[in-house]
Coordinates of N, CA and C in Angstrom, one line a residue:
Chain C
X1 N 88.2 90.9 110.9 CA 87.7 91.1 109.5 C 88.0 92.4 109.0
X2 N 87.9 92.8 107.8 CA 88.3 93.7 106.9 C 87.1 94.3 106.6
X3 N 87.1 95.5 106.2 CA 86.1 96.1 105.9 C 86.2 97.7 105.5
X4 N 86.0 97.7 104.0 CA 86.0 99.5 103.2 C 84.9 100.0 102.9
X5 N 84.8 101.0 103.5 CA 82.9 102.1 103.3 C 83.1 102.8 102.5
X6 N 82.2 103.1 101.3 CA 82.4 104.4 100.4 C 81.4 104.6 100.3
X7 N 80.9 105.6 101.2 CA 79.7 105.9 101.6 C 78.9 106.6 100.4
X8 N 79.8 107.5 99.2 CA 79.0 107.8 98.1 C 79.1 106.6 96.9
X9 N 77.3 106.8 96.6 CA 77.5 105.7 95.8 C 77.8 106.7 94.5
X10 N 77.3 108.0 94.2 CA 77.1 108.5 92.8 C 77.3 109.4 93.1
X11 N 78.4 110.4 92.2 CA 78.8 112.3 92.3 C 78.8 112.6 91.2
X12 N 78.3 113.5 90.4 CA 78.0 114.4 89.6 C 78.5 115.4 89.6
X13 N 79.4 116.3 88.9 CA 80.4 117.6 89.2 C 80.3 118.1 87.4
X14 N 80.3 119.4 87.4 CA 81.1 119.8 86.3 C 82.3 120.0 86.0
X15 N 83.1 119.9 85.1 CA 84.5 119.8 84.6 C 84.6 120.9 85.0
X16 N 85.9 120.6 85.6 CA 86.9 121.7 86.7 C 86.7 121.9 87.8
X17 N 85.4 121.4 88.3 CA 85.3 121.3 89.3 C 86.5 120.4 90.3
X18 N 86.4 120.3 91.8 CA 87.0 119.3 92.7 C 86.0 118.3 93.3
X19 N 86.7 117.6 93.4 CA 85.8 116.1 94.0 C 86.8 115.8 94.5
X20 N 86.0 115.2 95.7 CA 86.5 114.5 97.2 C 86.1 112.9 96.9
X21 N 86.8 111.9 96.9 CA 85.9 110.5 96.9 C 86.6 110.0 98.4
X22 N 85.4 109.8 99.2 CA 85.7 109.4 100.3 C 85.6 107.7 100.5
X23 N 86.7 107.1 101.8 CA 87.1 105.9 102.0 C 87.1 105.7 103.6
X24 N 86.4 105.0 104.3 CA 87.2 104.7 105.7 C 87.1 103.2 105.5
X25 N 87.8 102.7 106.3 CA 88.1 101.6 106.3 C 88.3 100.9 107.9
X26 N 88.2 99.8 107.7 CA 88.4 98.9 109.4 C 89.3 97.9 109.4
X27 N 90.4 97.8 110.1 CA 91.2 96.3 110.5 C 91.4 96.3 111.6
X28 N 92.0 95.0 112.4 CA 92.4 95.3 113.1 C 94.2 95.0 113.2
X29 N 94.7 94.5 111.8 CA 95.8 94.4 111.6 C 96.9 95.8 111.5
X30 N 97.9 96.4 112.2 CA 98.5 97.0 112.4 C 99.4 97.6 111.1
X31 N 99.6 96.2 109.7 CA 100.4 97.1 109.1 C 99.0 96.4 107.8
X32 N 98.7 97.2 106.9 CA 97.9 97.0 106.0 C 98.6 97.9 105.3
X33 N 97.7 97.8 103.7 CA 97.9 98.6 102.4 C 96.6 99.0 102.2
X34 N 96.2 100.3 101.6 CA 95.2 100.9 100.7 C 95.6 101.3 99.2
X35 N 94.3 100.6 98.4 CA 94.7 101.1 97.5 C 93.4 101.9 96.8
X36 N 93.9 102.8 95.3 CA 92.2 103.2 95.1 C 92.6 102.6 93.3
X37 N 91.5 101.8 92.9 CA 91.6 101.4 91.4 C 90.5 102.3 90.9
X38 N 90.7 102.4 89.2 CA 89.5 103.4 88.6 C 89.2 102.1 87.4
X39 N 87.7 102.4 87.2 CA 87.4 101.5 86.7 C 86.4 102.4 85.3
X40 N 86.8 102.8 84.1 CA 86.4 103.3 83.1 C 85.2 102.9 82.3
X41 N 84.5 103.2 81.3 CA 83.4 102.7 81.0 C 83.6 101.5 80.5
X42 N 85.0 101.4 80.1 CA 85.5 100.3 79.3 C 85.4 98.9 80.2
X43 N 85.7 98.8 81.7 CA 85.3 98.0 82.1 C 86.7 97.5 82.8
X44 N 87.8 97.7 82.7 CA 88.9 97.2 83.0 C 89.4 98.1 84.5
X45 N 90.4 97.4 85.0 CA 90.3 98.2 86.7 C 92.0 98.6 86.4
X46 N 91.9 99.8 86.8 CA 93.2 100.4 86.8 C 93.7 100.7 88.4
X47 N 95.2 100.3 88.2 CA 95.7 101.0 89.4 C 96.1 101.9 89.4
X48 N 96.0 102.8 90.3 CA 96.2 104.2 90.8 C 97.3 104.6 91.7
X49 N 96.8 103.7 92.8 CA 98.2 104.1 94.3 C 97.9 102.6 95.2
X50 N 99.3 102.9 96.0 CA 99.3 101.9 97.3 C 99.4 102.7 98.3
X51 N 99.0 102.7 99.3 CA 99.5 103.6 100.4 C 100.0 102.7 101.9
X52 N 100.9 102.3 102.1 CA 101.0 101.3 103.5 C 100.2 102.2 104.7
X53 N 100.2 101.5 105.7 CA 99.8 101.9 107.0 C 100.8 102.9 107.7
X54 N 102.3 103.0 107.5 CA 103.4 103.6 107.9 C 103.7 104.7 107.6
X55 N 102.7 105.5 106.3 CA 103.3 106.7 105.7 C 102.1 107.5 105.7
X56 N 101.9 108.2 106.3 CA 101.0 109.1 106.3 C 101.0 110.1 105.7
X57 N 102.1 110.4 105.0 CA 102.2 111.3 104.0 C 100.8 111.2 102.8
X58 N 100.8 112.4 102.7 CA 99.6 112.9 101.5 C 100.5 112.8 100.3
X59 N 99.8 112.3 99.0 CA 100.6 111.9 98.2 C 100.0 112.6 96.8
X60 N 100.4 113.4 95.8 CA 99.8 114.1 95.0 C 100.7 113.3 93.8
X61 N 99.5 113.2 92.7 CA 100.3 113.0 91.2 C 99.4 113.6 90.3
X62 N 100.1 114.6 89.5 CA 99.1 115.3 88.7 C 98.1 116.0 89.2
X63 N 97.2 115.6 88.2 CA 95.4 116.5 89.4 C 95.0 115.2 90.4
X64 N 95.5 114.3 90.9 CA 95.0 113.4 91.5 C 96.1 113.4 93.0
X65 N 95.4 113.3 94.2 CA 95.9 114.0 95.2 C 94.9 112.8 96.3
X66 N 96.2 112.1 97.4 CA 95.2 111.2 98.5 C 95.8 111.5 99.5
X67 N 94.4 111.5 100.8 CA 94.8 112.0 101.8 C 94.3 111.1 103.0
X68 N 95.4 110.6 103.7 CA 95.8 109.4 104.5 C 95.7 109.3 106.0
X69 N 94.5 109.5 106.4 CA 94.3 109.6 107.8 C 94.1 108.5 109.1
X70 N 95.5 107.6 109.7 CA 94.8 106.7 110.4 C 94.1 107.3 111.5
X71 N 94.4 108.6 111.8 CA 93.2 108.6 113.2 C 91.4 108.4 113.4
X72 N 91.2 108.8 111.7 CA 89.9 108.3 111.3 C 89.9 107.5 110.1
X73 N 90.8 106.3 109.9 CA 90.8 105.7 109.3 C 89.9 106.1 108.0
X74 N 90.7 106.5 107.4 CA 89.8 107.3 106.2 C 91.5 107.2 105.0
X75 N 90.8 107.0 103.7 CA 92.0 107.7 103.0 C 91.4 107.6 101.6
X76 N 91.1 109.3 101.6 CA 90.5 110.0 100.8 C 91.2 110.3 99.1
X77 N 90.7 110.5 98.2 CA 90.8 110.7 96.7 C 90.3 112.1 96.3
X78 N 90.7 112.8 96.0 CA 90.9 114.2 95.6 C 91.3 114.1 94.1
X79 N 90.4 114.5 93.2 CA 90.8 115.1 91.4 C 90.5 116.2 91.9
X80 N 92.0 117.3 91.1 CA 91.5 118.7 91.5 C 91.2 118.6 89.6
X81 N 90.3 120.0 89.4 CA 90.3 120.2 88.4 C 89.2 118.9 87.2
X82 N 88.3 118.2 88.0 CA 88.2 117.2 87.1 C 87.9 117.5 85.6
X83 N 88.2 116.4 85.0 CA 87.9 116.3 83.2 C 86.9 115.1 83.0
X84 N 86.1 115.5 81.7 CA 85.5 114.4 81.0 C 86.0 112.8 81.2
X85 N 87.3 113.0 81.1 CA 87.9 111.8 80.9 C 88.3 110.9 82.6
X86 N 87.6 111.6 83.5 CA 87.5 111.2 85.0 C 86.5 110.4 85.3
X87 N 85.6 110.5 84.3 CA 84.6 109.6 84.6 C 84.7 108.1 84.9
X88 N 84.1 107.6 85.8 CA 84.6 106.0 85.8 C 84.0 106.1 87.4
X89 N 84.2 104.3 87.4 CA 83.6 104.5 88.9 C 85.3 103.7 89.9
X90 N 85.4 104.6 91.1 CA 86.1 104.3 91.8 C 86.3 103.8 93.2
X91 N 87.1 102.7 93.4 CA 87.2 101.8 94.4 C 88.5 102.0 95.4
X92 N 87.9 102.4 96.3 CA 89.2 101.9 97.5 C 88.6 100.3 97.9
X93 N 90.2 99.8 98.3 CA 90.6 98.7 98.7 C 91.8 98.7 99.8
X94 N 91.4 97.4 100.6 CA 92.1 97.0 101.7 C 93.1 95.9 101.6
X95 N 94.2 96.2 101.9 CA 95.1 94.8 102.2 C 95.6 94.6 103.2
X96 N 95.5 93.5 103.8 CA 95.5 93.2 105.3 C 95.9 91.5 105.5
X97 N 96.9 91.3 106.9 CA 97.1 90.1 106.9 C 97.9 88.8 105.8
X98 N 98.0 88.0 106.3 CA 98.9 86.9 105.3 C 98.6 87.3 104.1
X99 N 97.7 86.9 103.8 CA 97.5 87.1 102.1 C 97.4 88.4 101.2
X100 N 97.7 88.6 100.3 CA 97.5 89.8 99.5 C 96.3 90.2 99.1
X101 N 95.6 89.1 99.8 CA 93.9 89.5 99.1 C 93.5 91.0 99.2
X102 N 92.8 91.5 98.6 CA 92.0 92.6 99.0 C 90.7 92.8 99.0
X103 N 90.2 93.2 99.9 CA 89.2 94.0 100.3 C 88.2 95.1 99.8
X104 N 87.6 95.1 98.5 CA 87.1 95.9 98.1 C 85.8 96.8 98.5
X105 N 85.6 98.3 98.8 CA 84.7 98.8 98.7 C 83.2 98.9 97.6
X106 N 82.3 99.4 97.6 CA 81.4 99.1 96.9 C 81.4 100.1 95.5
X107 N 82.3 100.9 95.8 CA 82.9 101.8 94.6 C 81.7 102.7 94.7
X108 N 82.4 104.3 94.0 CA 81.9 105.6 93.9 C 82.0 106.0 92.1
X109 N 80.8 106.1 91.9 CA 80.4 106.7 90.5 C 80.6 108.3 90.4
X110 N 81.7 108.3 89.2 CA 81.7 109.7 89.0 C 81.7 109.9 87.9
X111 N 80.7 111.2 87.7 CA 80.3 111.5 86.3 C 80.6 112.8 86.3
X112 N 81.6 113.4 85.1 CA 81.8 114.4 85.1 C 81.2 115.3 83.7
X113 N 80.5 116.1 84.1 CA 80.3 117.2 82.6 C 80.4 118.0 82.3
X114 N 80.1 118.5 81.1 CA 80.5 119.5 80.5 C 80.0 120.9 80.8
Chain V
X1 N 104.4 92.7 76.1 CA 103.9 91.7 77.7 C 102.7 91.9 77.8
X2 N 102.2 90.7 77.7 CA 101.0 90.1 77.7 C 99.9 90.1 79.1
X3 N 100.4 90.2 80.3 CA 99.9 90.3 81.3 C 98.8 89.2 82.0
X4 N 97.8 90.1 82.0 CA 96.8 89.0 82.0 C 95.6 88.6 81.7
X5 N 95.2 87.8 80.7 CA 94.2 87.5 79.6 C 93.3 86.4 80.1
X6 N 92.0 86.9 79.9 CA 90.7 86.1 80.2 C 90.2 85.7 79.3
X7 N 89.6 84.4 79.2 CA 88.7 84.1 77.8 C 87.8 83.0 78.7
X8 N 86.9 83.1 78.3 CA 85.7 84.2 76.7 C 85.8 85.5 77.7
X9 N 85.7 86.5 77.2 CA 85.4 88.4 77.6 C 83.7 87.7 77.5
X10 N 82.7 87.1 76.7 CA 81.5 87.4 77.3 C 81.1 85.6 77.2
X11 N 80.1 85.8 77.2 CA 79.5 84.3 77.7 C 78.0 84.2 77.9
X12 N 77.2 83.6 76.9 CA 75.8 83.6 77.9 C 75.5 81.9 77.9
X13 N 75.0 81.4 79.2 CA 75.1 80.5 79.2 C 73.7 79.7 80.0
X14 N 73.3 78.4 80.0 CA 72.1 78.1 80.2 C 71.9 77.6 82.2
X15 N 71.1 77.8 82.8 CA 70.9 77.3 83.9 C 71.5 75.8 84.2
X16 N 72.3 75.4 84.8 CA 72.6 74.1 85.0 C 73.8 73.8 84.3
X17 N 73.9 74.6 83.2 CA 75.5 73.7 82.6 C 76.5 74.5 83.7
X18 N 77.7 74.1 82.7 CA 78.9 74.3 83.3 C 80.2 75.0 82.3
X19 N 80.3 75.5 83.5 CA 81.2 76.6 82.5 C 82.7 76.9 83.0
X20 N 83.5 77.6 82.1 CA 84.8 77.5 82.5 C 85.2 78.5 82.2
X21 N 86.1 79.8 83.0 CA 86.3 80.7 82.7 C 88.3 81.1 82.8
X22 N 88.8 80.8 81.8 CA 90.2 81.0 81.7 C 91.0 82.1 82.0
X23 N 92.2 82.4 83.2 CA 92.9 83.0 83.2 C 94.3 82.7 83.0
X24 N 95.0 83.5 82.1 CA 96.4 83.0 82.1 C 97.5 85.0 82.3
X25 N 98.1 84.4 82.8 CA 99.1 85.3 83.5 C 100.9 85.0 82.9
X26 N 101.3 86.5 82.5 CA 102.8 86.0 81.7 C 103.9 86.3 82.9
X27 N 103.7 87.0 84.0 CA 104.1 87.5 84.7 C 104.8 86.9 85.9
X28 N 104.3 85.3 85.5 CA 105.0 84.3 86.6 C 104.7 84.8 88.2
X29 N 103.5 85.8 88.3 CA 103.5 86.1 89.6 C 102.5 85.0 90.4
X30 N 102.9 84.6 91.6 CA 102.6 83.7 92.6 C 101.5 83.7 93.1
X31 N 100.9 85.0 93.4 CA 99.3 85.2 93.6 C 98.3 85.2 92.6
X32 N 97.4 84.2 92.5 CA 96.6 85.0 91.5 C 94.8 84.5 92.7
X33 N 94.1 85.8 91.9 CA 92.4 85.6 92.0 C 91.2 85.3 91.4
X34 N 90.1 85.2 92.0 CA 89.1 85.6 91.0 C 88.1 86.3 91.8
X35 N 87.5 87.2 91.3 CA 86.8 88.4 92.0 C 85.3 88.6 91.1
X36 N 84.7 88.8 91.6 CA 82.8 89.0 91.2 C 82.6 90.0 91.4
X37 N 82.1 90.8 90.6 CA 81.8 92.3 90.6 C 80.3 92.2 90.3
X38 N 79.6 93.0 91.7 CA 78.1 93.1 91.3 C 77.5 94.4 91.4
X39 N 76.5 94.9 91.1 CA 76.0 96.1 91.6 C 75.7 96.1 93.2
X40 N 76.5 97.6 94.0 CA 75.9 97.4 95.4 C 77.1 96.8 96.0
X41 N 77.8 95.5 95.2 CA 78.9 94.7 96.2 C 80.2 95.2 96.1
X42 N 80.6 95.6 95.0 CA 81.7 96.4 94.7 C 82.4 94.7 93.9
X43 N 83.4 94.7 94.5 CA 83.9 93.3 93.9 C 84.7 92.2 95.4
X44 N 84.7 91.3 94.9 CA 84.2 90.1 95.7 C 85.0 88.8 95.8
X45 N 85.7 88.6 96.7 CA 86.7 87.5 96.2 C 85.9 86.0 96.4
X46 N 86.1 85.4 95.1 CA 85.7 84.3 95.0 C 86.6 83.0 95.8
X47 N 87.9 82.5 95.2 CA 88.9 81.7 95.9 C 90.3 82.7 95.4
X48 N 91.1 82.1 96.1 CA 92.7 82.6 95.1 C 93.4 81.7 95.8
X49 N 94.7 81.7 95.0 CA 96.0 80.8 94.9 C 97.0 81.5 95.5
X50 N 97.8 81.0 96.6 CA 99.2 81.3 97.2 C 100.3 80.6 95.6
X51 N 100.7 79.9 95.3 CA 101.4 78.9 94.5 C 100.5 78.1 93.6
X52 N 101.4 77.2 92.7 CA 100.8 76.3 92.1 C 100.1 75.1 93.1
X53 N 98.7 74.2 93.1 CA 98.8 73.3 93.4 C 98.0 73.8 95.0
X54 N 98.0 75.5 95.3 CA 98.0 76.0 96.9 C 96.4 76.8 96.3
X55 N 95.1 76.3 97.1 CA 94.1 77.3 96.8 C 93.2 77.6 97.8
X56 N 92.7 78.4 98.2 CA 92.0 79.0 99.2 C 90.8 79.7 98.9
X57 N 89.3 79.3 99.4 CA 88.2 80.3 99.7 C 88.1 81.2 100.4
X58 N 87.9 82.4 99.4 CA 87.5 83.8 99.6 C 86.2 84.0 100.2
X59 N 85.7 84.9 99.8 CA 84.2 85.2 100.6 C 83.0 84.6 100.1
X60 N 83.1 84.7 98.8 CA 81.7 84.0 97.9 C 81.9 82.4 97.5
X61 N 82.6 81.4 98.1 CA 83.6 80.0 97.1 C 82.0 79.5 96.6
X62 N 80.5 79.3 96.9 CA 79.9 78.7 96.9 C 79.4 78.4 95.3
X63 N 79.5 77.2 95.1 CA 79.4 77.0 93.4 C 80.2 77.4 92.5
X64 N 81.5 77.5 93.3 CA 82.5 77.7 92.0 C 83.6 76.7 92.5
X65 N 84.5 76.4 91.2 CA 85.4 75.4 91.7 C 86.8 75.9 91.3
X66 N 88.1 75.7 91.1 CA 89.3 76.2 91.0 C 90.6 75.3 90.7
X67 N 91.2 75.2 90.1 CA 92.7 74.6 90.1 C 93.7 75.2 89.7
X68 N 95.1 74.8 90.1 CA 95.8 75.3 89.5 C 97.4 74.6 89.7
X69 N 97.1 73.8 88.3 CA 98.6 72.9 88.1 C 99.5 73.9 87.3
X70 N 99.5 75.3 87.2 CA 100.7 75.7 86.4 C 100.6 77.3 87.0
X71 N 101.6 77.7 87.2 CA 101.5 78.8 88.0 C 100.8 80.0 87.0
X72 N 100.7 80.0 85.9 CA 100.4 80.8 84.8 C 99.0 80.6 84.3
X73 N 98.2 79.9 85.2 CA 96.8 79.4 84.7 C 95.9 79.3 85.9
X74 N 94.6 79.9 85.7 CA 93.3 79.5 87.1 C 92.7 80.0 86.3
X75 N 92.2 78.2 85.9 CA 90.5 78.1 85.9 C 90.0 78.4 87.0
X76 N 88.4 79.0 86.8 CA 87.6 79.2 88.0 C 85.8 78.4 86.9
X77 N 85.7 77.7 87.2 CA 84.3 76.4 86.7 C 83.0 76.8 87.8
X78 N 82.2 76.7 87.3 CA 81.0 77.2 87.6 C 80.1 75.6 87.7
X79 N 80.4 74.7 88.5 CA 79.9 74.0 88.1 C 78.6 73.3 87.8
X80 N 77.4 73.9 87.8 CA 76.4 73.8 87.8 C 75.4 75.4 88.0
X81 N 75.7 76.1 86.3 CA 75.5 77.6 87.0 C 74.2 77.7 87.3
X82 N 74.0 78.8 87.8 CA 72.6 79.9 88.2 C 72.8 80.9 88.0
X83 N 71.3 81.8 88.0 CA 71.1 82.9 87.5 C 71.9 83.8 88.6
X84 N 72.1 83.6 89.7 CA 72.9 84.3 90.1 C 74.1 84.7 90.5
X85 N 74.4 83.8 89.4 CA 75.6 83.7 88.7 C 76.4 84.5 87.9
X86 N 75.6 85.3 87.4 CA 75.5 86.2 86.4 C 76.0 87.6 87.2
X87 N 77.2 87.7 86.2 CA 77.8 88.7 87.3 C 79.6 88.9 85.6
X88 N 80.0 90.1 86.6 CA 81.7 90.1 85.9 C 82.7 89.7 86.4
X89 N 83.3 89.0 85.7 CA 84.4 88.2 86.5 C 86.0 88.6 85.9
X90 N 86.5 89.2 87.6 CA 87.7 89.3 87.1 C 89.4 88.5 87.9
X91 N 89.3 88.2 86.9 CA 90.9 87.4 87.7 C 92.3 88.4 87.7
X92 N 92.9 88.2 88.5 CA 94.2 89.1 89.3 C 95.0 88.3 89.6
X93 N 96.0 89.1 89.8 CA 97.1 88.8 90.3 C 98.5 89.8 91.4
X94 N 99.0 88.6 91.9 CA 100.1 89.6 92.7 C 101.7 88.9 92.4
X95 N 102.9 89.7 92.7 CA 103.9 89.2 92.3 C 104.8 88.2 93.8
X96 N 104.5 89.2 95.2 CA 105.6 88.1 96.1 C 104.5 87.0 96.6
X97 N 105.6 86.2 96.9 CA 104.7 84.9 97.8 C 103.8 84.6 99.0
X98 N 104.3 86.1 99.8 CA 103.9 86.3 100.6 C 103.7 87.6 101.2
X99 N 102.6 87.7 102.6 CA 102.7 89.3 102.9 C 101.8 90.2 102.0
X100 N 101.7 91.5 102.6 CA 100.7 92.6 101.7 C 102.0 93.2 101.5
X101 N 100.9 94.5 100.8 CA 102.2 95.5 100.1 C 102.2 94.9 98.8
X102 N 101.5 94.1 98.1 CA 101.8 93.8 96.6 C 100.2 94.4 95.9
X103 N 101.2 95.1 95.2 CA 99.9 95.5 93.8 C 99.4 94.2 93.0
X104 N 98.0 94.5 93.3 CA 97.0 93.5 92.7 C 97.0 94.3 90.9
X105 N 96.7 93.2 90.1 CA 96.7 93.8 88.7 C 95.5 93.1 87.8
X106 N 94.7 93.4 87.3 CA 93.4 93.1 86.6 C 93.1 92.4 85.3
X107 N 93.1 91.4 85.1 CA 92.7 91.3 83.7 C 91.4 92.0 83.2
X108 N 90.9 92.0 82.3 CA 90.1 92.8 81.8 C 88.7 92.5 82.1
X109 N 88.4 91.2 82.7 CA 87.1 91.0 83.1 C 86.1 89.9 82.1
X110 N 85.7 88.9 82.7 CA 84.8 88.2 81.7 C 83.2 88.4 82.2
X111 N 82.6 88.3 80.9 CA 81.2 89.1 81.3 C 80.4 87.6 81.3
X112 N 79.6 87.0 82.2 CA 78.7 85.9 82.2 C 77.4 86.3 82.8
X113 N 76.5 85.8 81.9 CA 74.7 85.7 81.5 C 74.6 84.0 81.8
X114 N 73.7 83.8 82.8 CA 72.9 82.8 83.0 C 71.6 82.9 82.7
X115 N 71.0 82.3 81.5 CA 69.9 82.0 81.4 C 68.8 81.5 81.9

């Protein structure tokens, strides 16, 4: 079975601050995907990244930066710099096995202010 | 490009009826879902489709039903709602037939109220 912890349910930061949104995850399938969606006040789920199980490379785009650890199965979300416009609440997700289904975490609220 | 469109976006609806929540997809992609977003659960797979005609329970299937004669369409029917029913529903999709590694993509979510 599959299974994503995001252990924070709610973060609170001031603009420009850094936020960490943490993910571990459990399979026992060998080649899986992670992903992290942001979900705005608007309500619609955005995709962000994929990350396979084979690339452990740290991956940065813009202020937004993930960091891919299978030894502790973790793969972390980093906004450097956050803005107002960061706010939203955000999900990692699992993909694992035949299907493409994914596996969603209980998602992390982030509020950013002024 | 049209993507993928949900109707009704809201809905309030009475204990016991039955309801029908439309997804259509322009993308001709082969996977599609339906997912339940609750407070606490994060989101939730209800059933989903490998192909047309191909459907499978997810984690929640209980009181909901599914078809899908056109690869561009999944209804997901409520057939006899409850209050705990009441939840946001979003339908997805993926592009290969098979295997992970495919980006899941979101319609915008239908909002349903059981009375």
């Amino acid at each position: 079975a599959q299974k994503v912890t995001q252990a924070q349910t709610e973060i609170s930061v001031v603009e420009k601050e850094d936020v960490t949104l943490d993910c571990v995850y459990e399979t026992r399938d060998t080649t899986y995907y992670l992903f992290w969606y942001k979900q705005p006040p608007s309500g619609e789920l955005v995709f962000l990244i994929r990350r396979n199980s084979f690339d452990e490379q740290n991956e940065i785009s813009g202020r937004y930066s993930w960091n891919f650890q299978k030894s502790t199965s973790s793969f972390n979300f980093t906004i450097t710099a956050s803005q107002v416009v960061d706010s939203a609440v955000y999900f990692c997700a699992l993909q694992a096995g035949t299907a493409s289904k994914l596996t969603f975490g209980t998602g992390t609220r982030l509020q950013v202010t002024l | 490009d049209a993507g993928i469109t949900q109707s009704p976006r809201y809905k309030i609806t009475e204990t016991g009826r039955q309801v029908t929540l439309m997804c259509h997809q322009t993308w001709s992609h082969s996977y599609m879902f339906w997912y339940r977003q609750d407070l606490g659960h994060g989101l939730r797979l209800i059933y989903y489709s490998a192909a047309a005609d191909i459907t499978d329970k997810g984690e929640v299937p209980d009181g909901y039903v599914v078809s899908r004669s056109k690869t561009e369409n999944f209804p997901l029917t409520l057939e006899s709602a409850t209050r705990s029913q009441t939840s946001v529903y979003f339908c997805a999709s993926s592009r290969v037939a098979s295997g992970t590694g495919n980006t899941i993509y979101f319609g915008e979510g239908s909002w349903l109220t059981v009375v």
